[in-house]
Every structure is written in C-alpha cells, then in structure tokens.
Short mmCIF file of C-alpha atoms and ligand atoms in Angstrom, two decimals:
data_model
loop_
_atom_site.label_atom_id
_atom_site.label_comp_id
_atom_site.label_asym_id
_atom_site.label_seq_id
_atom_site.Cartn_x
_atom_site.Cartn_y
_atom_site.Cartn_z
CA MET L 279 11.30 -26.34 -15.50
CA ALA L 280 9.35 -23.64 -17.48
CA SER L 281 5.83 -24.39 -17.17
CA PRO L 282 4.65 -24.53 -20.30
CA ALA L 283 1.37 -22.28 -19.90
CA PHE L 284 4.34 -19.13 -20.81
CA PRO L 285 6.27 -18.34 -23.91
CA TRP L 286 10.04 -19.14 -23.18
CA TRP L 287 10.92 -15.89 -24.94
CA ARG L 288 9.11 -14.36 -21.28
CA TYR L 289 12.01 -15.87 -19.05
CA PRO L 290 14.27 -13.26 -19.31
CA ALA L 291 11.69 -10.77 -18.13
CA PHE L 292 10.26 -12.46 -15.50
CA ALA L 293 14.11 -13.41 -14.14
CA LEU L 294 14.09 -9.19 -13.84
CA GLY L 295 11.06 -9.49 -12.17
CA VAL L 296 12.69 -11.67 -9.24
CA LEU L 297 15.82 -9.44 -8.90
CA GLY L 298 12.70 -6.55 -7.71
CA SER L 299 9.38 -5.98 -6.51
CA GLU L 300 7.76 -8.55 -8.40
CA LYS L 301 5.42 -10.60 -6.14
CA SER L 302 3.19 -12.29 -8.09
CA PHE L 303 3.63 -16.33 -7.86
CA ARG L 304 0.11 -16.42 -10.39
CA LYS L 305 1.70 -14.23 -12.94
CA ASN L 306 5.49 -14.98 -12.69
CA PRO L 307 6.65 -18.85 -13.32
CA LEU L 308 9.94 -18.44 -11.69
CA ILE L 309 8.71 -16.01 -8.10
CA GLY L 310 5.86 -19.06 -8.08
CA HIS L 311 7.82 -21.95 -9.14
CA PRO L 312 7.72 -24.56 -6.48
CA HIS L 313 11.49 -26.29 -6.74
CA LEU L 314 13.03 -22.92 -6.82
CA ASN L 315 11.35 -22.36 -3.85
CA GLU L 316 11.82 -25.51 -2.08
CA LEU L 317 14.90 -24.49 -2.34
CA GLY L 318 14.35 -21.62 -0.68
CA LEU L 319 13.50 -19.17 -3.50
CA HIS L 320 10.87 -16.74 -1.80
CA ARG L 321 12.59 -17.21 1.85
CA GLU L 322 15.68 -15.16 0.46
CA ARG L 323 14.28 -12.66 -1.23
CA VAL L 324 12.17 -12.02 2.17
CA ARG L 325 15.16 -12.17 4.19
CA LEU L 326 17.23 -10.02 1.83
CA ALA L 327 14.69 -7.46 1.17
CA ALA L 328 14.37 -6.98 5.15
CA ARG L 329 17.65 -6.49 5.66
CA MET L 330 18.31 -4.12 2.59
CA ALA L 331 14.97 -2.44 3.83
CA GLU L 332 17.36 -2.12 7.49
CA TYR L 333 20.29 -0.58 6.14
CA ARG L 334 18.46 2.22 3.83
CA ARG L 335 16.71 2.92 7.48
CA ARG L 336 19.48 3.85 8.86
CA TRP L 337 20.15 6.33 6.89
CA ILE L 338 16.64 7.45 6.02
CA GLY L 339 15.75 7.88 9.91
CA ARG L 340 18.96 10.37 10.68
CA SER L 341 15.94 13.22 9.56
CA VAL L 342 13.05 11.13 12.09
CA SER L 343 13.08 12.26 15.47
CA ASP L 344 13.36 9.42 18.05
CA ALA L 345 9.59 8.99 18.99
CA GLU L 346 8.69 8.73 15.79
CA ARG L 347 11.52 5.71 15.22
CA GLN L 348 10.55 4.25 18.51
CA ALA L 349 6.69 3.83 17.52
CA PHE L 350 7.82 2.37 14.33
CA GLU L 351 10.16 -0.10 15.57
CA ARG L 352 7.89 -1.06 18.64
CA ASP L 353 4.33 -1.51 16.40
CA GLY L 354 4.78 -1.04 12.86
CA PHE L 355 2.87 2.03 12.38
CA VAL L 356 3.23 5.75 13.63
CA LEU L 357 0.45 8.33 14.81
CA ARG L 358 0.73 11.94 14.36
CA GLU L 359 -1.73 13.98 15.78
CA ASN L 360 -2.07 17.48 14.65
CA ALA L 361 -0.85 16.56 11.25
CA LEU L 362 -1.19 19.81 9.84
CA PRO L 363 -2.09 23.03 11.74
CA THR L 364 -5.92 23.46 12.22
CA ASP L 365 -6.68 25.91 9.53
CA VAL L 366 -5.07 24.39 7.16
CA PHE L 367 -6.29 20.93 7.87
CA LEU L 368 -10.07 23.02 7.28
CA ARG L 369 -9.12 25.38 4.19
CA ILE L 370 -8.66 21.76 2.59
CA ARG L 371 -10.94 19.82 4.26
CA ASP L 372 -13.74 23.06 2.79
CA ARG L 373 -12.33 23.14 -0.45
CA LEU L 374 -12.65 18.59 -0.76
CA LYS L 375 -16.50 19.14 -0.31
CA GLU L 376 -16.55 21.35 -2.83
CA GLN L 377 -14.06 21.54 -5.65
CA ALA L 378 -15.37 19.22 -8.79
CA LEU L 379 -11.55 17.19 -9.43
CA PRO L 380 -10.66 14.48 -12.23
CA ALA L 381 -11.26 11.29 -10.23
CA ARG L 382 -11.48 7.23 -10.50
CA GLU L 383 -12.81 4.59 -8.80
CA MET L 384 -12.33 0.88 -8.95
CA ARG L 385 -14.98 -1.55 -6.78
CA GLN L 386 -13.69 -4.60 -4.90
CA GLY L 387 -17.04 -6.37 -3.60
CA GLN L 388 -19.01 -4.18 -1.62
CA ALA L 389 -16.31 -1.08 -0.85
CA VAL L 390 -15.61 1.57 -3.60
CA THR L 391 -12.01 3.41 -4.04
CA ARG L 392 -12.21 6.92 -5.21
CA MET L 393 -8.80 8.30 -6.47
CA ILE L 394 -7.68 11.99 -7.50
CA PRO L 395 -4.97 12.87 -8.38
CA ILE L 396 -2.48 14.77 -6.95
CA ASN L 397 -1.32 16.33 -9.84
CA PRO L 398 0.50 20.77 -10.45
CA ALA L 399 -3.80 21.00 -11.68
CA LEU L 400 -4.86 19.89 -7.99
CA LEU L 401 -2.18 22.01 -6.40
CA GLU L 402 -3.34 25.30 -8.52
CA LYS L 403 -6.44 24.83 -7.08
CA ILE L 404 -6.33 23.53 -3.92
CA PRO L 405 -2.81 25.36 -2.90
CA GLU L 406 -2.76 23.77 0.59
CA VAL L 407 -2.29 20.09 0.08
CA ALA L 408 1.09 21.02 -0.87
CA ARG L 409 1.63 21.03 2.72
CA PHE L 410 1.00 17.12 2.70
CA SER L 411 2.04 15.81 -1.01
CA GLY L 412 5.52 18.23 -0.48
CA ASP L 413 6.08 18.25 3.63
CA PRO L 414 9.51 16.70 3.93
CA SER L 415 9.04 16.20 7.77
CA ILE L 416 5.80 14.11 5.82
CA ALA L 417 7.54 12.46 3.03
CA ASN L 418 10.65 11.26 5.28
CA LEU L 419 8.63 9.20 7.50
CA ILE L 420 7.05 7.85 4.72
CA ARG L 421 10.23 6.73 3.20
CA TYR L 422 11.94 5.55 7.04
CA VAL L 423 8.32 3.30 7.53
CA GLY L 424 8.51 1.85 4.17
CA GLY L 425 12.56 1.68 3.90
CA ILE L 426 12.40 2.37 1.24
CA GLY L 427 14.09 5.88 -0.87
CA GLY L 428 12.44 8.55 -3.33
CA ASP L 429 9.38 9.72 -3.41
CA PRO L 430 5.71 8.15 -2.66
CA ILE L 431 2.92 8.84 -4.98
CA ASN L 432 0.36 11.42 -3.66
CA PHE L 433 -3.76 11.20 -3.92
CA ILE L 434 -6.63 11.69 -2.56
CA GLN L 435 -8.97 8.73 -1.30
CA THR L 436 -12.34 8.24 -0.66
CA VAL L 437 -13.44 4.32 0.68
CA ILE L 438 -16.71 4.22 0.22
CA ALA L 439 -18.51 1.14 2.21
CA GLU L 440 -21.85 -0.10 0.83
CA PRO L 441 -22.93 -3.11 3.25
CA ALA L 442 -26.44 -3.77 2.13
CA LEU L 443 -25.14 -5.03 -0.97
CA GLN L 444 -23.36 -8.14 1.52
CA GLN L 445 -20.21 -8.46 -1.12
CA ALA L 446 -17.38 -9.56 0.18
CA ASP L 447 -14.86 -6.99 0.20
CA PRO L 448 -10.73 -8.43 -0.26
CA GLN L 449 -9.33 -6.09 2.00
CA THR L 450 -11.16 -6.91 5.22
CA ALA L 451 -8.61 -9.75 5.16
CA LEU L 452 -5.70 -9.72 6.94
CA HIS L 453 -2.80 -9.17 5.30
CA ALA L 454 0.90 -8.19 4.16
CA ASP L 455 1.64 -6.35 0.97
CA THR L 456 3.89 -7.57 -0.33
CA PHE L 457 7.03 -9.82 0.36
CA HIS L 458 9.14 -6.57 2.19
CA SER L 459 8.26 -3.04 3.84
CA SER L 460 6.47 -0.37 1.89
CA SER L 461 4.41 2.57 2.76
CA LYS L 462 0.99 3.91 3.05
CA ALA L 463 0.10 7.03 4.67
CA TRP L 464 -3.46 8.34 5.49
CA LEU L 465 -3.82 12.06 6.89
CA PHE L 466 -7.78 11.60 7.73
CA MET L 467 -10.02 14.41 6.96
CA ASP L 468 -12.65 13.49 9.66
CA ASP L 469 -13.01 11.47 12.55
CA VAL L 470 -12.49 7.60 12.36
CA GLY L 471 -14.35 5.56 15.12
CA PRO L 472 -14.35 1.75 15.72
CA ASP L 473 -17.58 1.54 13.18
CA ASP L 474 -16.50 3.71 10.56
CA GLY L 475 -14.48 0.81 8.80
CA PRO L 476 -10.88 1.72 10.79
CA PHE L 477 -7.64 0.66 9.46
CA VAL L 478 -6.61 -2.60 11.14
CA PHE L 479 -3.60 -2.98 11.78
CA VAL L 480 -1.33 -6.41 13.79
CA PRO L 481 0.94 -4.22 16.42
CA GLY L 482 4.29 -5.53 16.15
CA SER L 483 3.82 -7.88 13.43
CA HIS L 484 6.12 -6.23 10.41
CA ARG L 485 9.63 -7.17 12.22
CA LEU L 486 10.87 -10.43 10.28
CA THR L 487 11.26 -13.19 12.51
CA GLU L 488 12.08 -16.80 12.15
CA ARG L 489 8.71 -17.78 12.69
CA ARG L 490 7.63 -15.35 9.67
CA LEU L 491 10.13 -16.95 7.79
CA GLN L 492 9.24 -20.17 7.85
CA TRP L 493 5.42 -19.50 7.21
CA GLU L 494 6.35 -17.22 4.21
CA PHE L 495 8.44 -20.42 3.25
CA GLU L 496 5.22 -22.39 4.00
CA GLN L 497 2.89 -20.81 1.69
CA SER L 498 5.41 -19.77 -0.66
CA LEU L 499 4.99 -23.62 -1.92
CA ILE L 500 1.91 -23.61 -1.93
CA ALA L 501 0.87 -19.91 -2.86
CA THR L 502 0.67 -20.59 -6.82
CA ARG L 503 -2.14 -23.01 -6.44
CA ASP L 504 -4.34 -20.84 -4.00
CA GLY L 505 -7.95 -20.18 -4.43
CA ARG L 506 -7.84 -16.53 -2.78
CA LEU L 507 -6.47 -14.41 -5.89
CA HIS L 508 -4.61 -11.90 -3.61
CA HIS L 509 -2.40 -14.56 -1.87
CA ALA L 510 -1.87 -15.81 -5.10
CA ASP L 511 -0.21 -12.77 -5.94
CA GLY L 512 1.56 -12.47 -3.43
CA SER L 513 0.10 -10.05 -1.08
CA PHE L 514 -0.30 -13.34 1.77
CA ARG L 515 -3.71 -13.41 3.75
CA ILE L 516 -3.27 -14.60 7.18
CA THR L 517 -6.02 -16.51 8.76
CA PRO L 518 -5.99 -15.76 13.20
CA GLU L 519 -4.94 -18.97 14.03
CA GLU L 520 -1.79 -18.65 11.83
CA LEU L 521 -1.74 -15.45 13.03
CA HIS L 522 -1.83 -16.59 17.11
CA GLN L 523 1.39 -19.40 15.88
CA LEU L 524 3.29 -16.35 14.42
CA GLY L 525 3.17 -14.95 18.01
CA ASP L 526 1.19 -12.75 20.54
CA PHE L 527 -0.68 -10.44 18.32
CA GLU L 528 -3.99 -9.12 18.44
CA PRO L 529 -5.47 -7.01 15.88
CA GLN L 530 -6.29 -3.36 16.76
CA LYS L 531 -8.77 -0.88 15.31
CA VAL L 532 -6.73 2.25 14.16
CA THR L 533 -9.60 4.66 15.35
CA VAL L 534 -8.36 8.77 15.30
CA ARG L 535 -9.15 12.17 15.42
CA ALA L 536 -9.21 14.36 11.75
CA ASN L 537 -6.39 15.51 11.18
CA THR L 538 -4.21 12.61 12.35
CA LEU L 539 -1.58 10.98 10.03
CA VAL L 540 -0.70 6.96 9.92
CA VAL L 541 2.06 5.78 8.55
CA ALA L 542 2.41 2.27 8.26
CA ASP L 543 4.80 -0.17 6.38
CA THR L 544 2.72 -2.87 5.26
CA TYR L 545 4.35 -5.79 5.33
CA ALA L 546 2.30 -6.21 8.60
CA PHE L 547 -0.69 -7.71 8.58
CA HIS L 548 -3.59 -5.57 8.36
CA SER L 549 -7.02 -5.15 6.47
CA ARG L 550 -9.85 -2.48 6.30
CA ALA L 551 -12.84 -3.33 9.17
CA VAL L 552 -15.63 -5.19 7.92
CA SER L 553 -18.39 -2.13 7.97
CA THR L 554 -21.63 -3.58 8.78
CA ARG L 555 -23.26 0.59 8.43
CA ARG L 556 -22.73 2.87 5.11
CA THR L 557 -19.30 4.58 5.95
CA VAL L 558 -17.49 6.89 3.71
CA ARG L 559 -13.67 7.85 4.52
CA VAL L 560 -11.91 10.65 3.25
CA GLU L 561 -8.29 10.70 3.30
CA LEU L 562 -5.20 12.35 1.51
CA HIS L 563 -2.85 9.23 1.38
CA ALA L 564 0.50 8.16 -0.27
CA TYR L 565 1.96 5.20 -2.02
CA HIS L 566 5.59 4.64 -1.42
CA ARG L 567 6.58 1.39 -2.87
CA ALA L 568 10.02 0.81 -4.87
CA ASN L 569 13.02 -1.91 -5.80
CA PRO L 570 13.56 -3.69 -1.93
CA PHE L 571 16.80 -4.82 -2.69
CA SER L 572 18.89 -1.71 -4.12
CA PRO L 573 20.93 -0.24 -2.56
CA LEU L 574 20.26 2.85 -2.69
CA ALA L 575 18.76 5.49 0.23
CA VAL L 576 17.17 7.77 -2.95
CA SER L 577 15.61 8.00 -6.22
CA PRO L 578 16.53 9.11 -9.37
CA VAL L 579 13.14 10.02 -10.65
CA GLY L 580 13.38 13.21 -8.43
CA LEU L 581 16.19 14.48 -10.05
CA VAL L 582 13.74 14.98 -13.40
CA PRO L 583 11.92 18.65 -13.07
CA GLY L 584 8.05 18.16 -13.12
CA LEU L 585 8.06 14.58 -13.12
CA ARG L 586 7.65 14.26 -9.54
CA ASP L 587 3.92 14.63 -9.13
CA ARG L 588 3.04 13.35 -12.23
CA ARG L 589 4.26 9.51 -11.90
CA LEU L 590 0.14 9.07 -10.76
CA ASP L 591 -1.40 10.18 -13.59
CA ILE L 592 1.06 8.30 -16.47
CA HIS L 593 0.77 5.27 -14.85
CA LEU L 594 -2.96 5.76 -15.17
CA SER L 595 -3.12 6.45 -19.05
CA LEU L 596 -0.49 3.57 -19.77
CA SER L 597 -2.65 1.53 -17.95
CA ASP L 598 -6.14 2.54 -20.14
CA ARG L 599 -4.15 2.35 -23.41
CA LYS L 600 -3.28 -1.46 -22.20
CA ALA L 601 -7.09 -1.80 -21.23
CA LYS L 602 -8.49 -0.71 -23.98
CA LYS L 603 -5.79 -2.84 -25.84
CA ALA L 604 -7.03 -6.45 -24.07
CA GLY L 605 -10.87 -5.11 -24.62
CA ARG L 606 -11.54 -4.60 -20.83
CA GLN L 607 -11.93 -1.32 -18.59
CA PRO L 608 -9.52 -0.28 -16.70
CA THR L 609 -9.16 -1.46 -13.37
CA TRP L 610 -9.30 2.49 -12.62
CA ARG L 611 -12.38 3.37 -14.21
CA ASP L 612 -12.87 7.22 -15.26
CA VAL L 613 -15.30 9.05 -13.80
CA GLY L 614 -14.87 12.75 -14.83
CA ALA L 615 -14.95 14.74 -12.07
CA CYS L 616 -16.65 14.81 -8.78
CA THR L 617 -15.74 15.77 -5.39
CA ALA L 618 -14.27 13.56 -2.93
CA TYR L 619 -17.37 13.80 -1.08
CA SER L 620 -19.37 12.46 -3.81
CA GLU L 621 -21.65 9.16 -4.36
CA PRO L 622 -20.01 5.99 -6.03
CA HIS L 623 -20.25 6.15 -9.96
CA VAL L 624 -19.61 2.30 -10.26
FE1 FE2 I 932 -3.06 -3.97 2.12
#
C-alpha cells in the first residue's frame, strides 16, 4: 500500500526509479516498501544488476589487459603504479599547488572534501590533466571495473581530515556505495601511508555470493527505519561482525606511492581510514555510475559534442538552483577559486 507521506502523483516517477539506479529506501517508498521487499524486490534488483554488469564486462573487458582483469576478479580493485609519465605527473602536481581554480567544498564531520571540476576551462589552464581524463586506457579500466559503458565524470578531489574537531565522518564506516557495481578512480598526487587517511577496501567483497544476497535481503526489510541515514538511503553500512559472517574477509589499507592509479568497484565494502592526525590527500578522481539494468555497453552522452567535460558543471548548477528554491545551502558549496592544496573554507 502507498505510504501516506508521498502524494499519489509521484508514484510513476518512483516506479521509474525502481527500473533505474535509484537506491534510497527512505526517499522512494517503492524501493523501501516492506512487503515488496519481502517478496524479493531489492534482492532481485541486486541479482539482475550483477548479471547485467557481468554481461557488459564481457564486451568492455576486451580492451583491458589480462593482468588488470585478473586483479579485478580477485580483489574488486586494480592498482596501476606509475600511471602517468613522471614528467607529466610532476608538472600536474606543481600546477595544482600554484593554480587557483573554481572549487566546491562539502564537510562531513571532521572531513572536508574539495571538488574542482575537470572541464574545458581547467584543461586549457593545465592541459596535462587530459592525460588522465582523456586517456582511453584509464577510461576503459574504469568502465570495466564498474561494469558500465559510457564516460566517467572527472574532477580533482582533495580530502582534508581534521581530527581535532572530533566529529564523526560517515565515510569511515565500511559500506557499499549502492546496490550494484559502479566505479571510482583515484590517481594520487602524493604518497599515502597507513597514517595518511588511506582508502580502506575489503578485497573480494565485490562478488555477489549467496550469503551477500541473503544479507542484502535482510537489510532491505529494515533499511527504511534504520537510524543510519546513509544506510536508509541505500548505501548499506556493514559492521565487522556482519562482514565476518559473509566470509573470510579482511579490510585492507590501500597505501600507495604518488602517481598510483587505483580503480575500485564500490559495490565492494570500503571506507576512509580514521585519521588520528591532520591529513590532506589530493587526487585526480573519476566517478562512474549509470543505470545498472542497461544492456548497452556504451552511452549516448559521448555522442553529443562538448557535453562530456561539462556534465559536472551542469549538474552543480542545477543543484544550486534546486537548493536556492528550497531555501537551503547546496551540498557542494561554491567557495570561489583556490588551489587543490588550499586550506578548507567550510
Ligand atoms: Fe563510498
């Protein structure tokens, strides 16, 4: 039965969301519907999405090396050292230290994330960045790991942890980003040691096993009412005890040298390591997510000239407009121009 909290006319859109990548049990009453989930709605979305990702990977995988395909099958992430030629890498890092660029920032507890879109204006100022954002071998690996065709969204990301504030950062809890494979990539500008707030990953947890499917089913029955907001929004958090029940899993800190590319399937469990001291991490970052049920291994977006590198700007200005209309601050605050290495503003 429909929840009285949502007007009837919104239900066609909710139904469309079920057929796409929508994941929130709280915001979409069909996805969060206890009876539909008892009948297996969430479980079957998870199962079908995994099957489709596997199907698309068969096409996309033709352009990925055997070694990287095997690393992905085993771990759910791929690590490529010396990803850019050293001179190109050093030039990018030097420019990111001195060049002020239009930036956005978001605070989550003690962590501030800065996003600097890689758009035509940035590529004009630092053309070497295209060696990351326009490199077919990097883009193919990102598509393969996420099991999704089309083009990733690229930006320069800075994560600043300020433990002195002692506020919980929700990203330090082990979680899956959503109910299906999608990928994120980081090309690290500096060495990241075990105490530098590294990425934490659970190798092998990207595979959809019967136990994982059962766990997904159990969460789907109660997620709507879960006090952890991200969990209720479909980005399931998992406790260490639950993780051990799912299999022989051990979270691992992904420590890297500068100029290492890490591409991960964020259906696997991962988090940010808790920082005990102030840390700053700067990365060339890619985000890749799309409709998990699409049979296509390509996306029509790439066919529209000039759109590829402007999608993030378009998204941000639409979000700004929506926030203004609702009378609140946008999630990603416009902080003007600063360098990737600047102090936080929010
Ligand atoms: Fe995540």
